[in-house]
Amino acid sequence: NHRNENGAAAAEIFFQSDRAVFSIRGANMLDIKECTFEPFAVIGLVGDSDEGPGYVDALWQRMNKYGKSIMHLAKKDDDGEIMGAWGLMNDESLSFLPPDERKSKKVVYLAGIETAVDAKPPKGYTKWVVPAFDYVYAPVIGQKTAVIQEVMAYLDAHDLTFAACPFDFMPPGGGNMYLFFPVKADPDK
């Protein structure tokens, strides 16, 4: 930890993947950044909103319990660390539509690890390939809803809109979760 200008402890997280460099400094400041990812794949366990409240947490509990069986498929960085875990949100069509264009209110969620696009999921696991997107991302410090509100204000100020539902990202080695928002230019601006 470092100290900010007021002498208060300030959190610092820094890691690098083969796609982006993340650096967040400051305990009370949301650092919103932009990046672009080529298509990537996630293999994991899938659940949906029909399972009731708490289905995402239950899904992550199952992934933490049984996910060791797919770790050999995890994409790794130059240091041999897994690239990270993703929580992908989608609708029944699995078309990665923005929330306001989804044809169904049912939400489908995949909790898993990043893998090579050509990796084959073992029985009982699901693979989704996420298309290339531009992203706006931010660490979840405090309440997730507060991060979403700040990112929505950022999108509005930068003439951007959602291209798909947001994704959860857990970096290797722990630390703060990040929200990744697939974005595109706002056609109304």
PDB file of C-alpha atoms in Angstrom:
ATOM      1  CA  ASN A   1       0.000   0.000   0.000  1.00  0.00           C
ATOM      2  CA  HIS A   2       1.026   3.555  -0.682  1.00  0.00           C
ATOM      3  CA  ARG A   3      -0.052   6.797   0.956  1.00  0.00           C
ATOM      4  CA  ASN A   4      -2.047   9.441  -0.902  1.00  0.00           C
ATOM      5  CA  GLU A   5      -1.640  13.214  -0.485  1.00  0.00           C
ATOM      6  CA  ASN A   6      -3.702  13.101   2.735  1.00  0.00           C
ATOM      7  CA  GLY A   7      -1.510  10.379   4.217  1.00  0.00           C
ATOM      8  CA  ALA A   8      -4.254   7.758   3.946  1.00  0.00           C
ATOM      9  CA  ALA A   9      -3.460   4.282   2.737  1.00  0.00           C
ATOM     10  CA  ALA A  10      -4.141   3.884  -0.972  1.00  0.00           C
ATOM     11  CA  ALA A  11      -4.580   0.491  -2.581  1.00  0.00           C
ATOM     12  CA  GLU A  12      -2.439  -0.423  -5.554  1.00  0.00           C
ATOM     13  CA  ILE A  13      -2.995  -3.336  -7.882  1.00  0.00           C
ATOM     14  CA  PHE A  14      -0.842  -4.015 -10.909  1.00  0.00           C
ATOM     15  CA  PHE A  15      -0.656  -6.980 -13.233  1.00  0.00           C
ATOM     16  CA  GLN A  16      -0.174  -7.580 -16.911  1.00  0.00           C
ATOM     17  CA  SER A  17      -1.832 -10.086 -19.170  1.00  0.00           C
ATOM     18  CA  ASP A  18      -1.114 -10.718 -22.829  1.00  0.00           C
ATOM     19  CA  ARG A  19      -3.994  -8.397 -23.724  1.00  0.00           C
ATOM     20  CA  ALA A  20      -3.991  -5.429 -21.403  1.00  0.00           C
ATOM     21  CA  VAL A  21      -2.136  -3.738 -18.591  1.00  0.00           C
ATOM     22  CA  PHE A  22      -4.189  -2.971 -15.512  1.00  0.00           C
ATOM     23  CA  SER A  23      -3.148  -0.402 -12.969  1.00  0.00           C
ATOM     24  CA  ILE A  24      -5.467   0.957 -10.334  1.00  0.00           C
ATOM     25  CA  ARG A  25      -4.279   3.462  -7.753  1.00  0.00           C
ATOM     26  CA  GLY A  26      -6.250   5.178  -5.054  1.00  0.00           C
ATOM     27  CA  ALA A  27      -8.647   3.852  -2.462  1.00  0.00           C
ATOM     28  CA  ASN A  28     -11.539   6.246  -3.117  1.00  0.00           C
ATOM     29  CA  MET A  29     -11.179   6.793  -6.823  1.00  0.00           C
ATOM     30  CA  LEU A  30     -12.696   4.707  -9.602  1.00  0.00           C
ATOM     31  CA  ASP A  31     -10.204   4.376 -12.427  1.00  0.00           C
ATOM     32  CA  ILE A  32     -12.190   3.698 -15.603  1.00  0.00           C
ATOM     33  CA  LYS A  33     -10.149   2.536 -18.594  1.00  0.00           C
ATOM     34  CA  GLU A  34     -10.707   1.310 -22.139  1.00  0.00           C
ATOM     35  CA  CYS A  35      -9.231  -1.631 -24.046  1.00  0.00           C
ATOM     36  CA  THR A  36      -9.951  -3.984 -26.944  1.00  0.00           C
ATOM     37  CA  PHE A  37      -9.956  -7.787 -26.806  1.00  0.00           C
ATOM     38  CA  GLU A  38      -9.881 -10.167 -29.716  1.00  0.00           C
ATOM     39  CA  PRO A  39     -12.267 -13.139 -29.412  1.00  0.00           C
ATOM     40  CA  PHE A  40     -11.579 -15.238 -26.325  1.00  0.00           C
ATOM     41  CA  ALA A  41     -13.076 -18.383 -24.821  1.00  0.00           C
ATOM     42  CA  VAL A  42     -14.272 -19.281 -21.336  1.00  0.00           C
ATOM     43  CA  ILE A  43     -14.988 -22.817 -20.165  1.00  0.00           C
ATOM     44  CA  GLY A  44     -16.967 -23.311 -16.996  1.00  0.00           C
ATOM     45  CA  LEU A  45     -20.338 -24.005 -15.447  1.00  0.00           C
ATOM     46  CA  VAL A  46     -23.543 -22.369 -16.617  1.00  0.00           C
ATOM     47  CA  GLY A  47     -26.641 -21.355 -14.713  1.00  0.00           C
ATOM     48  CA  ASP A  48     -29.602 -19.076 -15.312  1.00  0.00           C
ATOM     49  CA  SER A  49     -31.974 -16.705 -13.571  1.00  0.00           C
ATOM     50  CA  ASP A  50     -34.711 -19.378 -13.480  1.00  0.00           C
ATOM     51  CA  GLU A  51     -32.684 -20.939 -10.633  1.00  0.00           C
ATOM     52  CA  GLY A  52     -33.733 -18.036  -8.403  1.00  0.00           C
ATOM     53  CA  PRO A  53     -31.953 -15.358  -6.407  1.00  0.00           C
ATOM     54  CA  GLY A  54     -28.359 -16.143  -5.575  1.00  0.00           C
ATOM     55  CA  TYR A  55     -27.834 -18.408  -8.580  1.00  0.00           C
ATOM     56  CA  VAL A  56     -24.591 -16.620  -9.566  1.00  0.00           C
ATOM     57  CA  ASP A  57     -23.058 -17.078  -6.103  1.00  0.00           C
ATOM     58  CA  ALA A  58     -24.136 -20.731  -6.076  1.00  0.00           C
ATOM     59  CA  LEU A  59     -22.599 -21.194  -9.509  1.00  0.00           C
ATOM     60  CA  TRP A  60     -19.257 -19.764  -8.342  1.00  0.00           C
ATOM     61  CA  GLN A  61     -19.357 -22.052  -5.299  1.00  0.00           C
ATOM     62  CA  ARG A  62     -19.772 -25.050  -7.614  1.00  0.00           C
ATOM     63  CA  MET A  63     -17.002 -23.749  -9.882  1.00  0.00           C
ATOM     64  CA  ASN A  64     -14.658 -23.315  -6.906  1.00  0.00           C
ATOM     65  CA  LYS A  65     -15.455 -26.851  -5.731  1.00  0.00           C
ATOM     66  CA  TYR A  66     -15.263 -28.684  -9.080  1.00  0.00           C
ATOM     67  CA  GLY A  67     -13.298 -26.325 -11.352  1.00  0.00           C
ATOM     68  CA  LYS A  68      -9.929 -27.873 -10.537  1.00  0.00           C
ATOM     69  CA  SER A  69     -10.742 -30.548 -13.116  1.00  0.00           C
ATOM     70  CA  ILE A  70     -10.470 -28.006 -15.947  1.00  0.00           C
ATOM     71  CA  MET A  71      -7.430 -26.005 -14.774  1.00  0.00           C
ATOM     72  CA  HIS A  72      -5.246 -27.838 -17.300  1.00  0.00           C
ATOM     73  CA  LEU A  73      -7.256 -26.000 -20.009  1.00  0.00           C
ATOM     74  CA  ALA A  74      -6.629 -22.546 -18.532  1.00  0.00           C
ATOM     75  CA  LYS A  75      -4.855 -20.033 -20.706  1.00  0.00           C
ATOM     76  CA  LYS A  76      -1.655 -18.918 -18.969  1.00  0.00           C
ATOM     77  CA  ASP A  77       0.532 -15.832 -19.109  1.00  0.00           C
ATOM     78  CA  ASP A  78       4.308 -15.779 -19.568  1.00  0.00           C
ATOM     79  CA  ASP A  79       4.801 -16.514 -15.857  1.00  0.00           C
ATOM     80  CA  GLY A  80       2.541 -19.586 -15.954  1.00  0.00           C
ATOM     81  CA  GLU A  81      -0.322 -17.874 -14.082  1.00  0.00           C
ATOM     82  CA  ILE A  82      -3.854 -18.452 -15.326  1.00  0.00           C
ATOM     83  CA  MET A  83      -5.199 -15.491 -17.296  1.00  0.00           C
ATOM     84  CA  GLY A  84      -8.142 -15.120 -14.949  1.00  0.00           C
ATOM     85  CA  ALA A  85     -11.675 -16.191 -14.234  1.00  0.00           C
ATOM     86  CA  TRP A  86     -14.672 -14.705 -16.014  1.00  0.00           C
ATOM     87  CA  GLY A  87     -18.339 -14.455 -15.197  1.00  0.00           C
ATOM     88  CA  LEU A  88     -20.094 -13.937 -18.526  1.00  0.00           C
ATOM     89  CA  MET A  89     -23.680 -12.726 -18.717  1.00  0.00           C
ATOM     90  CA  ASN A  90     -25.857 -13.407 -21.737  1.00  0.00           C
ATOM     91  CA  ASP A  91     -29.442 -14.147 -22.712  1.00  0.00           C
ATOM     92  CA  GLU A  92     -30.934 -17.433 -23.929  1.00  0.00           C
ATOM     93  CA  SER A  93     -29.923 -16.719 -27.541  1.00  0.00           C
ATOM     94  CA  LEU A  94     -26.240 -16.589 -26.483  1.00  0.00           C
ATOM     95  CA  SER A  95     -25.848 -13.755 -28.989  1.00  0.00           C
ATOM     96  CA  PHE A  96     -24.111 -11.280 -26.627  1.00  0.00           C
ATOM     97  CA  LEU A  97     -26.783  -8.625 -27.187  1.00  0.00           C
ATOM     98  CA  PRO A  98     -26.894  -5.450 -25.107  1.00  0.00           C
ATOM     99  CA  PRO A  99     -29.389  -5.561 -22.213  1.00  0.00           C
ATOM    100  CA  ASP A 100     -31.960  -3.358 -23.994  1.00  0.00           C
ATOM    101  CA  GLU A 101     -31.950  -5.556 -27.137  1.00  0.00           C
ATOM    102  CA  ARG A 102     -32.354  -8.941 -25.448  1.00  0.00           C
ATOM    103  CA  LYS A 103     -35.427 -10.842 -26.561  1.00  0.00           C
ATOM    104  CA  SER A 104     -35.742 -12.650 -23.227  1.00  0.00           C
ATOM    105  CA  LYS A 105     -35.654 -11.513 -19.623  1.00  0.00           C
ATOM    106  CA  LYS A 106     -33.926 -14.787 -18.703  1.00  0.00           C
ATOM    107  CA  VAL A 107     -30.255 -14.212 -17.867  1.00  0.00           C
ATOM    108  CA  VAL A 108     -27.705 -16.956 -18.513  1.00  0.00           C
ATOM    109  CA  TYR A 109     -24.363 -16.794 -16.663  1.00  0.00           C
ATOM    110  CA  LEU A 110     -21.155 -18.741 -17.293  1.00  0.00           C
ATOM    111  CA  ALA A 111     -18.629 -18.917 -14.432  1.00  0.00           C
ATOM    112  CA  GLY A 112     -15.307 -20.171 -15.701  1.00  0.00           C
ATOM    113  CA  ILE A 113     -11.696 -19.768 -16.710  1.00  0.00           C
ATOM    114  CA  GLU A 114     -10.244 -18.285 -19.845  1.00  0.00           C
ATOM    115  CA  THR A 115      -9.033 -20.917 -22.310  1.00  0.00           C
ATOM    116  CA  ALA A 116      -7.781 -21.087 -25.873  1.00  0.00           C
ATOM    117  CA  VAL A 117     -10.569 -20.541 -28.397  1.00  0.00           C
ATOM    118  CA  ASP A 118     -10.049 -24.057 -29.782  1.00  0.00           C
ATOM    119  CA  ALA A 119     -10.124 -25.784 -26.349  1.00  0.00           C
ATOM    120  CA  LYS A 120     -12.693 -28.554 -25.970  1.00  0.00           C
ATOM    121  CA  PRO A 121     -14.865 -28.462 -22.830  1.00  0.00           C
ATOM    122  CA  PRO A 122     -15.055 -31.733 -20.905  1.00  0.00           C
ATOM    123  CA  LYS A 123     -18.409 -33.354 -20.214  1.00  0.00           C
ATOM    124  CA  GLY A 124     -20.500 -31.268 -17.839  1.00  0.00           C
ATOM    125  CA  TYR A 125     -18.794 -27.989 -18.782  1.00  0.00           C
ATOM    126  CA  THR A 126     -19.762 -25.318 -21.297  1.00  0.00           C
ATOM    127  CA  LYS A 127     -17.632 -23.147 -23.558  1.00  0.00           C
ATOM    128  CA  TRP A 128     -18.576 -19.719 -24.842  1.00  0.00           C
ATOM    129  CA  VAL A 129     -16.495 -17.787 -27.344  1.00  0.00           C
ATOM    130  CA  VAL A 130     -16.804 -14.066 -26.741  1.00  0.00           C
ATOM    131  CA  PRO A 131     -16.543 -12.020 -29.955  1.00  0.00           C
ATOM    132  CA  ALA A 132     -14.068  -9.158 -30.281  1.00  0.00           C
ATOM    133  CA  PHE A 133     -15.263  -6.057 -28.434  1.00  0.00           C
ATOM    134  CA  ASP A 134     -14.020  -2.708 -27.262  1.00  0.00           C
ATOM    135  CA  TYR A 135     -14.396  -2.514 -23.478  1.00  0.00           C
ATOM    136  CA  VAL A 136     -14.677   0.019 -20.719  1.00  0.00           C
ATOM    137  CA  TYR A 137     -13.566  -1.551 -17.434  1.00  0.00           C
ATOM    138  CA  ALA A 138     -13.266  -0.620 -13.798  1.00  0.00           C
ATOM    139  CA  PRO A 139     -12.416  -2.293 -10.503  1.00  0.00           C
ATOM    140  CA  VAL A 140     -15.219  -3.144  -8.134  1.00  0.00           C
ATOM    141  CA  ILE A 141     -14.347  -1.168  -5.028  1.00  0.00           C
ATOM    142  CA  GLY A 142     -17.342  -1.043  -2.735  1.00  0.00           C
ATOM    143  CA  GLN A 143     -20.783  -1.708  -4.171  1.00  0.00           C
ATOM    144  CA  LYS A 144     -21.086  -3.173  -7.673  1.00  0.00           C
ATOM    145  CA  THR A 145     -24.123  -0.973  -8.385  1.00  0.00           C
ATOM    146  CA  ALA A 146     -22.063   2.167  -7.679  1.00  0.00           C
ATOM    147  CA  VAL A 147     -19.444   1.040 -10.213  1.00  0.00           C
ATOM    148  CA  ILE A 148     -22.168   0.397 -12.800  1.00  0.00           C
ATOM    149  CA  GLN A 149     -23.616   3.885 -12.229  1.00  0.00           C
ATOM    150  CA  GLU A 150     -20.198   5.536 -12.624  1.00  0.00           C
ATOM    151  CA  VAL A 151     -19.446   3.558 -15.780  1.00  0.00           C
ATOM    152  CA  MET A 152     -22.859   4.462 -17.245  1.00  0.00           C
ATOM    153  CA  ALA A 153     -22.049   8.159 -16.652  1.00  0.00           C
ATOM    154  CA  TYR A 154     -18.654   7.597 -18.319  1.00  0.00           C
ATOM    155  CA  LEU A 155     -20.319   5.960 -21.333  1.00  0.00           C
ATOM    156  CA  ASP A 156     -22.729   8.868 -21.673  1.00  0.00           C
ATOM    157  CA  ALA A 157     -19.915  11.430 -21.420  1.00  0.00           C
ATOM    158  CA  HIS A 158     -17.885   9.583 -24.092  1.00  0.00           C
ATOM    159  CA  ASP A 159     -20.776   8.884 -26.509  1.00  0.00           C
ATOM    160  CA  LEU A 160     -20.612   5.130 -25.929  1.00  0.00           C
ATOM    161  CA  THR A 161     -23.323   2.554 -25.309  1.00  0.00           C
ATOM    162  CA  PHE A 162     -23.445  -1.114 -24.323  1.00  0.00           C
ATOM    163  CA  ALA A 163     -22.595  -3.641 -27.030  1.00  0.00           C
ATOM    164  CA  ALA A 164     -23.390  -6.595 -24.716  1.00  0.00           C
ATOM    165  CA  CYS A 165     -24.044  -7.309 -21.052  1.00  0.00           C
ATOM    166  CA  PRO A 166     -21.161  -6.578 -18.640  1.00  0.00           C
ATOM    167  CA  PHE A 167     -18.751  -9.329 -17.589  1.00  0.00           C
ATOM    168  CA  ASP A 168     -17.132 -10.044 -14.228  1.00  0.00           C
ATOM    169  CA  PHE A 169     -13.366 -10.601 -14.253  1.00  0.00           C
ATOM    170  CA  MET A 170     -11.304 -11.977 -11.384  1.00  0.00           C
ATOM    171  CA  PRO A 171      -7.576 -11.399 -11.922  1.00  0.00           C
ATOM    172  CA  PRO A 172      -4.976 -14.057 -11.243  1.00  0.00           C
ATOM    173  CA  GLY A 173      -3.703 -13.979  -7.694  1.00  0.00           C
ATOM    174  CA  GLY A 174      -6.854 -12.374  -6.300  1.00  0.00           C
ATOM    175  CA  GLY A 175      -7.416  -8.700  -5.696  1.00  0.00           C
ATOM    176  CA  ASN A 176     -10.411  -6.667  -6.765  1.00  0.00           C
ATOM    177  CA  MET A 177     -12.916  -8.009  -9.213  1.00  0.00           C
ATOM    178  CA  TYR A 178     -13.340  -5.917 -12.367  1.00  0.00           C
ATOM    179  CA  LEU A 179     -16.411  -5.225 -14.447  1.00  0.00           C
ATOM    180  CA  PHE A 180     -15.831  -5.247 -18.206  1.00  0.00           C
ATOM    181  CA  PHE A 181     -18.487  -3.494 -20.291  1.00  0.00           C
ATOM    182  CA  PRO A 182     -18.502  -4.325 -24.021  1.00  0.00           C
ATOM    183  CA  VAL A 183     -19.138  -0.980 -25.738  1.00  0.00           C
ATOM    184  CA  LYS A 184     -19.749   0.620 -29.126  1.00  0.00           C
ATOM    185  CA  ALA A 185     -20.296   4.159 -30.390  1.00  0.00           C
ATOM    186  CA  ASP A 186     -23.735   5.473 -29.437  1.00  0.00           C
ATOM    187  CA  PRO A 187     -25.686   5.773 -32.737  1.00  0.00           C
ATOM    188  CA  ASP A 188     -27.932   8.454 -31.219  1.00  0.00           C
ATOM    189  CA  LYS A 189     -25.085  10.888 -30.566  1.00  0.00           C
TER     190      LYS A 189
END
